[in-house]
Short mmCIF file of C-alpha atoms in Angstrom, two decimals:
data_model
loop_
_atom_site.label_atom_id
_atom_site.label_comp_id
_atom_site.label_asym_id
_atom_site.label_seq_id
_atom_site.Cartn_x
_atom_site.Cartn_y
_atom_site.Cartn_z
CA MET A 1 93.22 -46.33 135.18
CA SER A 2 95.97 -47.85 137.43
CA ASP A 3 95.98 -51.33 136.07
CA HIS A 4 97.20 -50.80 132.35
CA HIS A 5 97.01 -54.60 131.70
CA ALA A 6 93.26 -54.79 131.08
CA PRO A 7 91.95 -53.05 127.83
CA GLU A 8 90.08 -50.11 128.42
CA PRO A 9 86.85 -49.46 126.80
CA LEU A 10 86.91 -47.94 123.38
CA ALA A 11 86.08 -44.07 124.05
CA PRO A 12 83.42 -42.39 121.42
CA VAL A 13 84.89 -41.23 118.31
CA GLU A 14 83.77 -37.76 119.44
CA ALA A 15 85.63 -38.04 122.73
CA ARG A 16 88.84 -38.84 120.83
CA VAL A 17 88.79 -35.98 118.30
CA ALA A 18 87.87 -33.59 121.68
CA ALA A 19 90.95 -35.06 123.48
CA ILE A 20 93.14 -34.71 120.43
CA GLU A 21 91.68 -31.01 120.28
CA THR A 22 92.78 -30.57 124.08
CA VAL A 23 95.94 -31.65 123.76
CA LEU A 24 97.16 -29.99 120.67
CA GLU A 25 95.51 -26.51 122.28
CA ARG A 26 97.72 -27.40 125.73
CA ARG A 27 100.80 -27.31 123.50
CA GLY A 28 99.97 -24.23 121.61
CA LEU A 29 99.27 -25.87 118.43
CA LEU A 30 95.67 -25.57 117.64
CA ASP A 31 94.69 -22.92 115.80
CA ARG A 32 91.05 -22.05 116.13
CA SER A 33 90.94 -19.77 112.99
CA LEU A 34 92.32 -22.47 110.87
CA VAL A 35 89.85 -24.74 112.11
CA ASP A 36 86.66 -22.45 111.56
CA ALA A 37 88.38 -21.42 108.09
CA MET A 38 88.83 -25.11 106.81
CA ILE A 39 85.22 -26.16 107.95
CA GLU A 40 83.55 -22.56 106.45
CA GLN A 41 85.30 -23.70 103.19
CA TYR A 42 84.59 -27.33 102.65
CA GLU A 43 80.98 -26.96 103.80
CA HIS A 44 80.04 -24.00 102.26
CA ASN A 45 82.28 -22.60 99.38
CA LEU A 46 83.38 -25.75 97.60
CA GLY A 47 81.28 -28.35 95.94
CA PRO A 48 80.05 -29.56 92.39
CA MET A 49 78.50 -26.29 91.36
CA ASN A 50 82.16 -25.22 90.70
CA GLY A 51 82.93 -28.36 88.48
CA ALA A 52 79.15 -27.83 86.81
CA ARG A 53 80.16 -24.20 86.15
CA VAL A 54 83.34 -25.03 84.27
CA VAL A 55 81.65 -28.00 82.28
CA ALA A 56 78.91 -25.49 81.08
CA ARG A 57 81.58 -23.27 80.18
CA ALA A 58 83.20 -25.96 77.94
CA TRP A 59 80.11 -26.91 76.29
CA LEU A 60 79.19 -23.41 75.51
CA ASP A 61 82.80 -22.08 74.20
CA PRO A 62 85.19 -24.30 71.95
CA ALA A 63 88.07 -22.28 72.69
CA TYR A 64 87.83 -23.13 76.76
CA LYS A 65 86.72 -26.25 76.14
CA ARG A 66 90.22 -26.72 74.16
CA ARG A 67 91.95 -25.17 76.82
CA LEU A 68 90.40 -27.10 79.43
CA LEU A 69 91.15 -30.67 77.72
CA ALA A 70 94.86 -29.59 77.40
CA ASP A 71 95.55 -28.16 80.75
CA GLY A 72 93.14 -28.75 83.02
CA THR A 73 94.55 -26.91 86.28
CA ALA A 74 95.48 -23.41 84.00
CA ALA A 75 91.68 -23.44 82.60
CA ILE A 76 89.86 -24.17 86.13
CA GLY A 77 91.99 -21.29 87.17
CA GLU A 78 90.72 -19.05 84.47
CA LEU A 79 87.24 -19.34 86.58
CA GLY A 80 88.89 -18.49 90.09
CA TYR A 81 89.16 -22.28 90.58
CA GLY A 82 92.22 -24.01 92.24
CA GLY A 83 94.05 -25.29 95.76
CA PRO A 84 94.38 -28.06 97.65
CA GLU A 85 93.55 -31.21 95.53
CA GLY A 86 93.49 -29.24 92.89
CA HIS A 87 96.64 -28.56 91.90
CA HIS A 88 97.10 -31.00 88.93
CA VAL A 89 93.72 -31.15 87.16
CA VAL A 90 92.92 -33.60 83.97
CA VAL A 91 89.73 -33.43 82.53
CA VAL A 92 88.82 -36.54 80.55
CA GLU A 93 85.76 -36.01 77.94
CA ASN A 94 83.09 -38.43 77.38
CA THR A 95 82.34 -38.56 73.58
CA PRO A 96 79.82 -41.23 71.61
CA THR A 97 82.38 -43.86 71.81
CA VAL A 98 83.95 -43.30 75.59
CA HIS A 99 82.68 -42.65 79.00
CA ASN A 100 85.14 -41.72 82.01
CA LEU A 101 84.73 -43.27 85.18
CA VAL A 102 87.09 -41.98 88.15
CA VAL A 103 87.91 -43.60 91.36
CA CYS A 104 90.89 -43.77 93.98
CA THR A 105 91.16 -47.23 95.21
CA LEU A 106 93.94 -46.53 97.89
CA CYS A 107 92.00 -43.79 99.77
CA SER A 108 89.53 -40.93 98.61
CA CYS A 109 91.61 -38.47 96.00
CA TYR A 110 89.11 -36.02 94.35
CA PRO A 111 89.28 -33.05 93.03
CA TRP A 112 88.28 -30.98 95.59
CA PRO A 113 88.03 -27.13 94.25
CA LEU A 114 85.45 -28.55 91.54
CA LEU A 115 83.56 -31.04 93.33
CA GLY A 116 84.05 -30.48 97.43
CA LEU A 117 84.57 -33.31 99.69
CA PRO A 118 83.87 -36.81 98.17
CA PRO A 119 80.41 -38.48 98.88
CA THR A 120 80.32 -41.57 101.50
CA TRP A 121 79.78 -43.92 98.58
CA TYR A 122 82.82 -42.67 96.60
CA LYS A 123 85.26 -43.51 99.79
CA SER A 124 83.72 -47.00 100.14
CA ALA A 125 84.81 -50.51 99.75
CA PRO A 126 82.58 -51.81 97.15
CA TYR A 127 82.87 -48.51 94.74
CA ARG A 128 86.84 -48.99 95.42
CA SER A 129 87.30 -52.57 94.81
CA ARG A 130 84.70 -52.82 91.71
CA ALA A 131 85.39 -49.90 89.79
CA VAL A 132 88.37 -50.79 87.85
CA ARG A 133 87.67 -54.58 88.16
CA GLU A 134 83.87 -54.54 86.77
CA PRO A 135 83.04 -50.89 85.85
CA ARG A 136 80.50 -51.70 83.39
CA ALA A 137 78.35 -53.88 85.84
CA LEU A 138 79.20 -51.31 88.77
CA LEU A 139 77.73 -48.55 86.45
CA ALA A 140 74.65 -50.67 85.46
CA GLU A 141 73.85 -51.52 89.38
CA MET A 142 74.19 -47.77 89.66
CA GLY A 143 71.55 -47.22 87.28
CA THR A 144 73.80 -46.01 84.43
CA GLU A 145 73.83 -48.64 81.44
CA ILE A 146 76.78 -48.10 79.35
CA PRO A 147 75.91 -49.30 75.57
CA ASP A 148 78.43 -52.41 74.60
CA ASP A 149 80.20 -49.96 71.90
CA VAL A 150 81.24 -47.63 74.11
CA GLU A 151 84.65 -47.75 75.91
CA ILE A 152 84.74 -47.21 79.55
CA ARG A 153 88.14 -45.84 80.41
CA VAL A 154 88.50 -46.09 84.42
CA TRP A 155 90.96 -43.44 85.98
CA ASP A 156 92.35 -44.34 89.32
CA SER A 157 93.66 -41.17 90.93
CA SER A 158 96.60 -42.72 92.47
CA ALA A 159 98.92 -39.80 92.32
CA GLU A 160 98.87 -36.18 92.13
CA ALA A 161 96.40 -35.93 89.16
CA ARG A 162 92.90 -34.91 90.16
CA TYR A 163 90.10 -35.97 87.66
CA LEU A 164 86.73 -34.43 86.38
CA VAL A 165 84.89 -36.20 83.50
CA LEU A 166 83.29 -33.52 81.01
CA PRO A 167 79.69 -35.31 80.31
CA GLU A 168 78.42 -34.90 76.54
CA ARG A 169 76.35 -32.22 76.55
CA PRO A 170 72.66 -33.31 76.11
CA ALA A 171 70.43 -33.16 73.16
CA GLY A 172 68.05 -30.34 73.19
CA THR A 173 69.59 -28.00 75.35
CA ASP A 174 70.88 -25.40 72.27
CA GLY A 175 68.99 -22.10 73.83
CA LEU A 176 70.31 -22.49 77.16
CA ASP A 177 73.05 -20.27 78.66
CA GLU A 178 75.54 -20.95 81.12
CA GLU A 179 73.65 -20.93 84.10
CA GLN A 180 70.97 -23.09 82.97
CA LEU A 181 73.44 -25.89 81.39
CA ALA A 182 75.20 -25.71 84.70
CA ALA A 183 71.94 -26.92 86.49
CA LEU A 184 72.10 -29.64 84.37
CA VAL A 185 75.31 -31.12 85.74
CA ASP A 186 75.46 -33.19 89.05
CA ARG A 187 78.20 -34.45 90.99
CA ASP A 188 77.71 -38.02 89.88
CA ALA A 189 78.00 -37.17 86.06
CA MET A 190 81.30 -35.35 86.61
CA ILE A 191 82.61 -38.63 88.59
CA GLY A 192 81.26 -40.67 85.65
CA VAL A 193 78.43 -42.92 87.78
CA ALA A 194 75.61 -41.12 85.74
CA ARG A 195 75.07 -39.01 82.54
CA PRO A 196 73.41 -35.59 82.41
CA MET B 1 102.25 -51.91 102.46
CA ASP B 2 100.08 -54.59 101.28
CA GLY B 3 97.39 -53.24 103.22
CA ILE B 4 93.28 -53.51 103.57
CA HIS B 5 93.14 -49.88 102.40
CA ASP B 6 94.91 -51.46 98.78
CA MET B 7 91.36 -52.07 97.63
CA GLY B 8 91.36 -51.81 93.75
CA GLY B 9 90.07 -55.37 92.43
CA ARG B 10 89.40 -57.02 95.98
CA GLN B 11 86.13 -59.12 95.51
CA GLY B 12 83.21 -59.70 97.70
CA PHE B 13 82.23 -56.20 99.10
CA GLY B 14 78.87 -56.21 97.35
CA PRO B 15 76.77 -53.19 95.84
CA VAL B 16 77.52 -49.85 96.35
CA GLY B 17 73.89 -49.13 97.54
CA ALA B 18 71.65 -46.08 97.44
CA ARG B 19 73.24 -43.10 96.62
CA THR B 20 71.26 -40.74 98.91
CA ASP B 21 71.76 -36.85 99.62
CA GLU B 22 73.78 -36.15 102.57
CA PRO B 23 75.54 -33.53 104.37
CA VAL B 24 79.17 -32.68 103.61
CA PHE B 25 79.77 -33.54 107.22
CA ALA B 26 77.40 -35.93 109.25
CA ALA B 27 78.40 -34.79 112.51
CA ASP B 28 80.13 -31.84 114.64
CA TRP B 29 83.28 -34.39 115.09
CA GLU B 30 83.62 -34.96 111.63
CA ARG B 31 84.28 -31.32 111.15
CA HIS B 32 87.02 -31.20 113.78
CA ALA B 33 88.50 -34.42 112.37
CA PHE B 34 88.80 -32.71 108.90
CA ALA B 35 90.22 -29.64 110.01
CA LEU B 36 92.42 -31.26 112.57
CA SER B 37 94.42 -32.62 109.59
CA GLY B 38 94.88 -28.96 108.03
CA VAL B 39 96.38 -28.40 111.71
CA LEU B 40 98.64 -31.59 111.73
CA LEU B 41 99.96 -30.48 108.07
CA LEU B 42 100.33 -26.40 109.23
CA HIS B 43 102.76 -27.50 112.04
CA GLY B 44 104.88 -30.35 110.32
CA LEU B 45 103.02 -33.04 112.52
CA ALA B 46 102.25 -34.70 109.03
CA THR B 47 102.78 -34.81 105.56
CA MET B 48 100.11 -35.94 102.81
CA SER B 49 101.98 -39.02 102.80
CA SER B 50 102.52 -39.77 106.53
CA PHE B 51 98.64 -39.01 107.08
CA ARG B 52 97.51 -41.51 104.33
CA HIS B 53 100.26 -44.02 105.78
CA ALA B 54 98.76 -43.54 108.91
CA ILE B 55 95.37 -44.59 108.07
CA GLU B 56 97.13 -47.77 106.40
CA ARG B 57 98.52 -48.70 109.65
CA MET B 58 95.41 -49.07 111.20
CA ASP B 59 94.16 -52.48 112.26
CA PRO B 60 92.60 -53.92 109.37
CA GLY B 61 89.39 -54.79 111.41
CA HIS B 62 89.11 -51.67 112.79
CA TYR B 63 89.67 -49.81 108.95
CA LEU B 64 86.83 -51.95 107.75
CA THR B 65 84.38 -51.53 110.63
CA SER B 66 84.84 -47.62 111.16
CA SER B 67 83.59 -44.71 109.51
CA TYR B 68 85.95 -42.39 107.02
CA TYR B 69 86.39 -39.70 109.37
CA GLU B 70 87.07 -42.19 112.22
CA HIS B 71 89.72 -43.29 109.99
CA TRP B 72 90.97 -39.54 110.11
CA THR B 73 90.42 -39.57 113.93
CA THR B 74 92.82 -42.57 114.32
CA ALA B 75 95.76 -41.26 111.96
CA ILE B 76 95.70 -37.63 113.72
CA ALA B 77 95.73 -39.45 117.11
CA THR B 78 98.74 -41.90 115.76
CA LEU B 79 100.81 -38.81 114.52
CA VAL B 80 100.01 -36.91 117.33
CA ALA B 81 101.28 -39.75 119.78
CA GLU B 82 104.36 -40.79 117.35
CA ALA B 83 105.17 -36.74 117.12
CA GLY B 84 105.70 -37.02 121.02
CA VAL B 85 103.07 -34.15 121.64
CA ALA B 86 100.65 -36.17 123.80
CA SER B 87 100.89 -39.93 124.84
CA ALA B 88 98.33 -42.78 123.96
CA GLN B 89 97.74 -42.75 128.06
CA GLU B 90 97.12 -38.83 127.87
CA LEU B 91 94.62 -38.81 125.26
CA ALA B 92 92.96 -42.00 126.77
CA ASP B 93 92.54 -40.43 130.09
CA LEU B 94 91.03 -37.17 128.36
CA ALA B 95 88.89 -39.07 126.00
CA GLY B 96 87.62 -41.23 128.75
CA GLY B 97 88.88 -44.52 127.18
CA GLU B 98 90.90 -46.54 124.98
CA VAL B 99 92.10 -44.23 122.02
CA PRO B 100 93.15 -46.53 119.37
CA LEU B 101 96.48 -46.09 117.68
CA SER B 102 97.53 -47.23 114.26
CA ARG B 103 100.71 -50.08 114.26
CA PRO B 104 104.25 -48.61 113.90
CA ALA B 105 105.39 -47.83 110.57
CA VAL B 106 107.86 -50.61 109.13
CA THR B 107 110.20 -48.93 106.52
CA ASP B 108 112.31 -51.72 105.13
CA GLY B 109 111.86 -53.05 101.36
CA GLN B 110 111.33 -49.42 99.80
CA VAL B 111 111.44 -49.25 96.24
CA GLY B 112 114.83 -47.73 95.32
CA PRO B 113 115.11 -44.61 92.70
CA ALA B 114 114.19 -44.59 89.05
CA ALA B 115 117.02 -46.65 87.54
CA GLU B 116 115.76 -46.16 83.72
CA ALA B 117 115.58 -42.91 81.61
CA PRO B 118 112.39 -41.09 81.34
CA TYR B 119 109.42 -42.80 79.35
CA ALA B 120 107.56 -41.11 76.93
CA VAL B 121 103.63 -41.54 75.49
CA GLY B 122 103.44 -44.68 74.15
CA ASP B 123 105.82 -46.63 75.62
CA GLU B 124 105.50 -49.88 76.54
CA VAL B 125 106.09 -50.14 80.72
CA ARG B 126 105.67 -53.06 83.10
CA VAL B 127 105.12 -52.11 86.83
CA ARG B 128 107.77 -53.54 89.06
CA ASP B 129 106.77 -56.47 91.06
CA VAL B 130 107.78 -54.81 94.26
CA HIS B 131 106.30 -55.17 97.95
CA PRO B 132 107.17 -52.36 100.00
CA SER B 133 106.48 -52.36 103.45
CA GLY B 134 105.97 -48.91 104.12
CA HIS B 135 104.06 -46.43 102.40
CA THR B 136 103.30 -46.60 98.47
CA ARG B 137 101.10 -45.35 95.96
CA LEU B 138 101.74 -48.48 93.86
CA PRO B 139 98.41 -50.30 93.78
CA GLY B 140 98.90 -54.13 94.29
CA TYR B 141 96.35 -55.00 91.19
CA VAL B 142 98.74 -53.32 88.70
CA ARG B 143 102.16 -55.22 89.98
CA GLY B 144 103.90 -57.01 87.28
CA ARG B 145 101.38 -55.83 84.69
CA ARG B 146 102.34 -54.39 81.16
CA GLY B 147 100.78 -50.94 80.15
CA ARG B 148 101.31 -48.16 77.85
CA VAL B 149 101.92 -44.76 78.54
CA VAL B 150 99.08 -42.22 77.92
CA ARG B 151 100.50 -38.97 79.52
CA VAL B 152 103.45 -37.74 81.15
CA ASP B 153 103.17 -35.73 84.23
CA PRO B 154 105.68 -33.14 85.78
CA ALA B 155 107.81 -34.34 88.75
CA TYR B 156 106.60 -34.89 92.10
CA VAL B 157 107.19 -35.69 95.49
CA VAL B 158 107.69 -39.59 95.63
CA PRO B 159 105.21 -40.65 98.43
CA ASP B 160 107.05 -43.70 99.44
CA GLU B 161 109.65 -41.24 100.72
CA GLU B 162 107.61 -38.49 102.05
CA ALA B 163 106.02 -40.76 104.64
CA HIS B 164 109.36 -41.91 106.30
CA VAL B 165 111.96 -39.53 105.34
CA ALA B 166 112.50 -35.67 105.86
CA GLU B 167 113.80 -34.65 102.47
CA PRO B 168 111.70 -36.78 99.87
CA ALA B 169 113.17 -36.96 96.16
CA SER B 170 110.68 -36.15 93.57
CA GLU B 171 110.19 -38.05 90.30
CA ALA B 172 108.09 -37.81 87.11
CA THR B 173 104.83 -39.52 87.18
CA TYR B 174 103.21 -41.20 84.32
CA GLY B 175 99.20 -42.35 83.42
CA VAL B 176 99.41 -45.68 82.21
CA ARG B 177 96.72 -47.77 80.44
CA PHE B 178 96.23 -51.26 81.32
CA GLU B 179 93.66 -53.55 79.56
CA ALA B 180 91.34 -55.39 81.32
CA ARG B 181 92.69 -58.90 79.67
CA GLU B 182 96.34 -57.93 81.47
CA LEU B 183 94.82 -57.01 84.95
CA TRP B 184 91.93 -59.77 85.00
CA GLY B 185 92.58 -62.25 82.43
CA ARG B 186 89.36 -61.57 80.13
CA ASP B 187 88.05 -58.82 78.17
CA GLY B 188 86.60 -55.70 79.86
CA ASP B 189 87.44 -51.95 79.84
CA PRO B 190 90.87 -50.43 80.54
CA VAL B 191 92.18 -48.87 83.59
CA HIS B 192 94.62 -45.93 84.12
CA VAL B 193 96.61 -45.74 86.87
CA ASP B 194 99.04 -42.74 87.70
CA LEU B 195 102.85 -44.04 88.66
CA TRP B 196 105.84 -42.62 90.06
CA GLN B 197 108.72 -43.36 87.62
CA ARG B 198 110.38 -45.58 90.19
CA TYR B 199 107.55 -48.19 90.12
CA LEU B 200 108.29 -48.76 86.09
CA GLU B 201 110.53 -50.58 84.01
CA ALA B 202 110.63 -50.74 80.36
CA ALA B 203 108.70 -53.62 79.11
CA PRO B 204 110.89 -56.61 78.04
#
């Protein structure tokens, strides 16, 4: 380490994280309880099951759906959802003539309280670059063919709004209750790359 | 800044690939990288904007060849070093090898405050053709393009300021719809981008 002109080999990333933790701890800045609470919250408590419950409620309750589309933040708050990356939620509705697709071209913005942390593909260069330029071709590649007479509306989460897609309720689900309907809704449908 | 992170509309990245089931965190160090971002925010060593900008300032080659949480790790190390909490050498000594840091922020050429009255839903606007060297949430692919306001959002802290100054201003943001022909020169599907008021001007 005495010759600072020779580049050192890169430390493995896990050693870099450990080094940062060590210096924060030495300076009295590492709050272990916060670290543990954040990991617990995002690994176990938040995830697409929350968004699916919102969608199922909207499918069953027309008044709730109206509130959800008018003020997403307040309506998810009725079900107890909110917090970081959920302070301004906008819900966009799929219809027979409109299909919505969510992306963050600049980084990885995503409605954490409703969907948890984003999957790797959502944060990938191919998805971020292509979703705005050629959404129809991208969706077809990802297995979702959108008919030519349906407009795809892409939403680039570039400011504070975080988007949730409200998918169309599938046919033949008339008798199902909220829990059964929620089971039909997965993460990809609420981003807009799939349909239930 | 016109950085590698500004990926909207770039070509050549290929297919998205399979969407396989994956755990929230692929390794224990990812859990800790994620949580350390919260520690930095709690102690005022980062804001959301300075954190994003620290990722944007990564060496572009490193950005493209490293994983998402390696981006976070590099940003966290950079902010810790820039705050004087630890030197790059102390981090390297502890890690047993180089801890790469992002390049320094360059903050000239910021976008000035909004000069026009607020816009309303339905207004035709044009995105200013500005190229700030610091942090911005104005994606390159809409600069100079015309769109229509579809949603007016409340005032939020302006990220261009929050990344660089202690008392950033707040401004209204707008959901703006751009037709594909305006963006890409051919028919296609519209894109909506959320933009702070200072990024916009009334369409001539």
